[in-house]
Coordinates of C-alpha atoms in Angstrom, one line a residue:
Chain A
D1 CA -59.2 -230.2 -57.9
A2 CA -59.4 -228.5 -60.5
G3 CA -56.1 -228.2 -63.1
V4 CA -54.7 -225.6 -65.3
I5 CA -57.7 -224.4 -67.5
Q6 CA -57.1 -223.0 -71.4
S7 CA -58.5 -220.9 -73.4
P8 CA -60.1 -221.6 -76.7
R9 CA -58.4 -225.1 -77.2
H10 CA -59.2 -225.0 -80.8
E11 CA -58.1 -221.7 -82.5
V12 CA -58.3 -220.6 -86.2
T13 CA -58.1 -217.6 -87.6
E14 CA -56.6 -216.0 -90.6
M15 CA -52.9 -214.3 -90.8
G16 CA -53.1 -211.2 -89.8
Q17 CA -55.7 -211.1 -87.3
E18 CA -54.4 -210.7 -83.4
V19 CA -55.0 -213.8 -81.4
T20 CA -55.5 -214.6 -77.4
L21 CA -54.2 -217.1 -75.6
R22 CA -55.5 -217.6 -72.2
C23 CA -54.6 -219.8 -69.0
K24 CA -55.3 -220.1 -65.4
P25 CA -52.4 -221.8 -63.2
I26 CA -53.5 -223.7 -61.4
S27 CA -54.9 -222.2 -58.1
G28 CA -51.4 -220.6 -55.2
H29 CA -49.3 -221.9 -57.9
N30 CA -46.3 -218.9 -57.5
S31 CA -44.6 -219.3 -61.5
L32 CA -46.1 -219.1 -64.9
F33 CA -45.1 -221.1 -68.6
W34 CA -45.5 -220.6 -71.0
Y35 CA -45.0 -223.0 -74.3
R36 CA -45.5 -223.8 -77.7
Q37 CA -45.3 -227.1 -80.0
T38 CA -44.4 -228.0 -83.4
M39 CA -43.7 -230.6 -85.0
M40 CA -40.5 -229.0 -86.2
R41 CA -39.5 -227.6 -83.8
G42 CA -41.1 -229.1 -80.5
L43 CA -41.9 -228.2 -76.9
E44 CA -40.1 -225.1 -76.8
L45 CA -39.6 -222.0 -73.8
L46 CA -41.5 -219.3 -74.5
I47 CA -42.0 -216.9 -71.4
Y48 CA -41.9 -217.9 -67.2
F49 CA -43.5 -216.2 -64.4
N50 CA -42.3 -215.5 -60.6
N51 CA -45.0 -214.3 -58.6
N52 CA -46.7 -212.2 -61.8
V53 CA -43.7 -211.2 -63.2
P54 CA -42.0 -211.7 -66.3
I55 CA -38.5 -213.7 -65.3
D56 CA -36.7 -214.2 -68.3
D57 CA -39.0 -213.9 -72.3
S58 CA -35.5 -214.8 -74.3
G59 CA -37.3 -217.2 -75.7
M60 CA -40.4 -215.7 -77.0
P61 CA -40.2 -215.8 -81.0
E62 CA -40.3 -211.8 -82.3
D63 CA -42.5 -208.5 -81.4
R64 CA -45.4 -210.0 -82.2
F65 CA -45.2 -211.9 -79.6
S66 CA -46.6 -210.2 -76.0
A67 CA -47.0 -212.4 -71.7
K68 CA -48.7 -211.0 -69.2
M69 CA -50.0 -212.1 -66.2
P70 CA -51.8 -209.7 -64.4
N71 CA -52.3 -210.9 -61.4
A72 CA -51.6 -214.5 -59.6
S73 CA -54.5 -216.7 -61.6
F74 CA -54.7 -215.3 -65.1
S75 CA -52.4 -214.8 -68.0
T76 CA -52.2 -214.3 -71.6
L77 CA -50.0 -215.0 -74.8
K78 CA -51.0 -212.4 -77.3
I79 CA -50.2 -212.3 -81.2
Q80 CA -50.1 -209.4 -83.3
P81 CA -50.4 -209.9 -86.6
S82 CA -50.4 -213.4 -86.4
E83 CA -48.9 -215.5 -89.8
P84 CA -48.9 -219.1 -90.7
R85 CA -45.7 -219.8 -89.4
D86 CA -47.3 -219.5 -85.1
S87 CA -49.4 -222.3 -86.3
A88 CA -48.6 -224.5 -83.7
V89 CA -49.9 -225.9 -79.7
Y90 CA -49.5 -223.8 -77.2
F91 CA -49.3 -224.9 -73.4
C92 CA -49.3 -223.0 -70.5
A93 CA -48.3 -224.5 -67.6
S94 CA -47.8 -224.1 -64.0
N95 CA -45.6 -225.4 -60.7
P96 CA -46.0 -224.7 -57.1
T97 CA -42.9 -224.5 -55.2
P98 CA -41.2 -221.6 -54.9
G99 CA -37.1 -220.7 -55.1
L100 CA -34.7 -222.3 -54.4
R101 CA -36.5 -225.5 -54.0
N102 CA -38.1 -225.3 -57.1
T103 CA -37.2 -229.1 -58.6
G104 CA -39.2 -227.6 -62.3
E105 CA -42.0 -229.9 -61.8
L106 CA -44.4 -228.5 -64.1
F107 CA -48.5 -228.8 -64.6
F108 CA -50.3 -228.6 -67.9
G109 CA -52.6 -227.5 -69.6
E110 CA -54.6 -229.3 -72.2
G111 CA -53.3 -226.7 -74.7
S112 CA -54.8 -224.5 -77.1
R113 CA -54.8 -225.1 -80.2
L114 CA -54.4 -222.5 -83.0
T115 CA -54.4 -223.2 -87.3
V116 CA -53.7 -219.3 -89.1
L117 CA -54.6 -219.6 -92.2
Chain B
A1 CA -26.7 -224.8 -70.4
Q2 CA -28.5 -227.3 -70.3
S3 CA -29.6 -229.7 -73.0
V4 CA -31.5 -233.0 -73.2
T5 CA -31.5 -235.7 -75.8
Q6 CA -33.1 -238.4 -76.5
L7 CA -32.3 -241.1 -78.6
G8 CA -34.4 -242.0 -81.3
S9 CA -38.1 -240.3 -82.8
H10 CA -40.0 -243.2 -83.0
V11 CA -39.9 -247.0 -80.9
S12 CA -41.9 -250.0 -81.1
V13 CA -42.2 -252.5 -79.2
S14 CA -44.9 -255.7 -78.5
E15 CA -47.1 -255.6 -75.5
G16 CA -45.0 -257.7 -73.3
A17 CA -42.5 -256.5 -74.0
L18 CA -39.0 -254.4 -72.7
V19 CA -39.4 -250.7 -73.1
L20 CA -37.0 -249.1 -72.8
L21 CA -36.7 -245.3 -74.3
R22 CA -33.0 -243.6 -74.2
C23 CA -32.5 -239.5 -72.8
N24 CA -28.7 -237.5 -72.3
Y25 CA -28.8 -234.6 -71.2
S26 CA -26.2 -232.3 -70.1
S27 CA -26.3 -229.6 -67.1
S28 CA -23.6 -227.1 -65.1
V29 CA -24.7 -228.6 -61.9
P30 CA -26.6 -231.6 -61.0
P31 CA -30.0 -231.3 -62.8
Y32 CA -33.3 -232.2 -61.4
L33 CA -34.7 -234.4 -64.9
F34 CA -38.5 -235.7 -65.0
W35 CA -39.5 -237.7 -67.7
Y36 CA -43.3 -236.7 -68.7
V37 CA -46.0 -238.7 -71.3
Q38 CA -48.2 -237.2 -73.9
Y39 CA -51.6 -238.7 -74.8
P40 CA -52.9 -237.8 -78.0
N41 CA -54.5 -233.6 -78.0
Q42 CA -54.0 -233.5 -74.4
G43 CA -51.0 -232.0 -72.0
L44 CA -48.0 -233.8 -70.5
Q45 CA -48.0 -235.3 -67.7
L46 CA -45.4 -236.1 -65.0
L47 CA -44.3 -239.8 -65.8
L48 CA -41.4 -240.0 -62.5
K49 CA -38.3 -237.8 -61.6
Y50 CA -34.9 -237.3 -59.1
T51 CA -33.7 -234.9 -58.0
T52 CA -31.6 -235.8 -54.5
G53 CA -31.0 -238.7 -53.2
A54 CA -32.2 -242.2 -54.8
T55 CA -30.2 -243.0 -58.6
L56 CA -33.7 -245.0 -59.4
V57 CA -37.3 -243.7 -58.9
K58 CA -40.0 -245.2 -59.8
G59 CA -43.1 -243.5 -61.5
I60 CA -47.1 -243.8 -62.3
N61 CA -47.9 -247.3 -64.8
G62 CA -45.3 -249.1 -64.1
F63 CA -42.4 -247.1 -65.5
E64 CA -39.4 -246.1 -63.4
A65 CA -35.7 -244.4 -64.4
E66 CA -32.2 -244.3 -63.5
F67 CA -29.9 -241.3 -63.2
K68 CA -26.6 -242.5 -64.2
K69 CA -24.1 -239.3 -63.3
S70 CA -21.3 -240.8 -65.1
E71 CA -23.5 -241.7 -67.5
T72 CA -24.9 -238.2 -68.2
S73 CA -28.4 -240.9 -69.1
F74 CA -31.6 -240.5 -67.8
H75 CA -33.3 -243.6 -69.5
L76 CA -36.6 -244.9 -69.3
T77 CA -38.5 -248.3 -67.9
K78 CA -40.9 -250.3 -68.3
P79 CA -40.3 -254.4 -67.9
S80 CA -43.8 -255.1 -70.1
A81 CA -45.4 -252.8 -72.9
H82 CA -49.1 -252.9 -72.5
M83 CA -51.2 -250.9 -75.2
S84 CA -52.3 -248.1 -72.3
D85 CA -48.3 -246.8 -72.5
A86 CA -49.0 -245.9 -76.7
A87 CA -47.9 -242.3 -75.9
E88 CA -45.7 -239.5 -76.7
Y89 CA -42.7 -239.8 -74.2
F90 CA -40.7 -236.9 -73.0
C91 CA -37.6 -236.3 -71.1
A92 CA -36.6 -232.9 -69.4
V93 CA -33.5 -231.4 -67.3
S94 CA -34.2 -228.1 -64.4
E95 CA -31.9 -226.9 -62.8
G96 CA -33.3 -226.6 -59.9
G97 CA -33.4 -223.1 -57.6
G98 CA -34.5 -221.9 -61.2
F99 CA -37.5 -221.9 -63.2
K100 CA -36.4 -222.9 -66.7
T101 CA -36.9 -226.5 -67.3
I102 CA -35.3 -227.7 -71.2
F103 CA -37.2 -230.8 -73.1
G104 CA -35.7 -232.9 -74.9
A105 CA -37.8 -233.4 -78.5
G106 CA -39.6 -236.6 -77.6
T107 CA -40.0 -240.2 -78.2
R108 CA -43.0 -242.1 -79.4
L109 CA -43.3 -244.9 -78.5
F110 CA -46.0 -247.6 -80.6
V111 CA -46.6 -250.7 -78.4
K112 CA -48.1 -253.5 -81.2
A113 CA -50.2 -256.7 -79.9

């Protein structure tokens, strides 16, 4: 079975450019999460969706960041304009169990490493 | 609010020695607790989880963890370290029913030959 698929794996861009990261969750998983990993701040939850609806975006650092989930099999995280401090590894994860039976177990993609020069 | 504290950002053990990685959590409701492992340039993989029931849980690769409510701890152990265990380990807490999983800062495990 295919796992969570993220693209691109690596992205190098210049400050001010728009960056779009993509994620395909595991088929049948109802929840999708975007995390950011840096040395300084560790793993930070940016936003999560349930049944394609954003539930909590309180972790999104600022208005330059936006995320969408137009359907159950695709999500994007966009940064516009990008800044050097956005350099990090961005992970997408999905979760199979909906609602009150949700134990929070996550299945991670391999990440998108973003470098903003 | 949930939080997770991992004691020690780096732990070094000799091959064959006991591995002990410490994790304490804070949660306003009975928590679901997890350990994940991350190898270089990869995503996180679930090692084991505690939801309800038996407080000693066994995971993959010989790891186990014990949930101690009185100590708000969920320490990860392995009796005998192997070189392939070298990786970063994350403790995480979820309050279940909701969707947020909060991770600790991680502990990097080094295994010496």
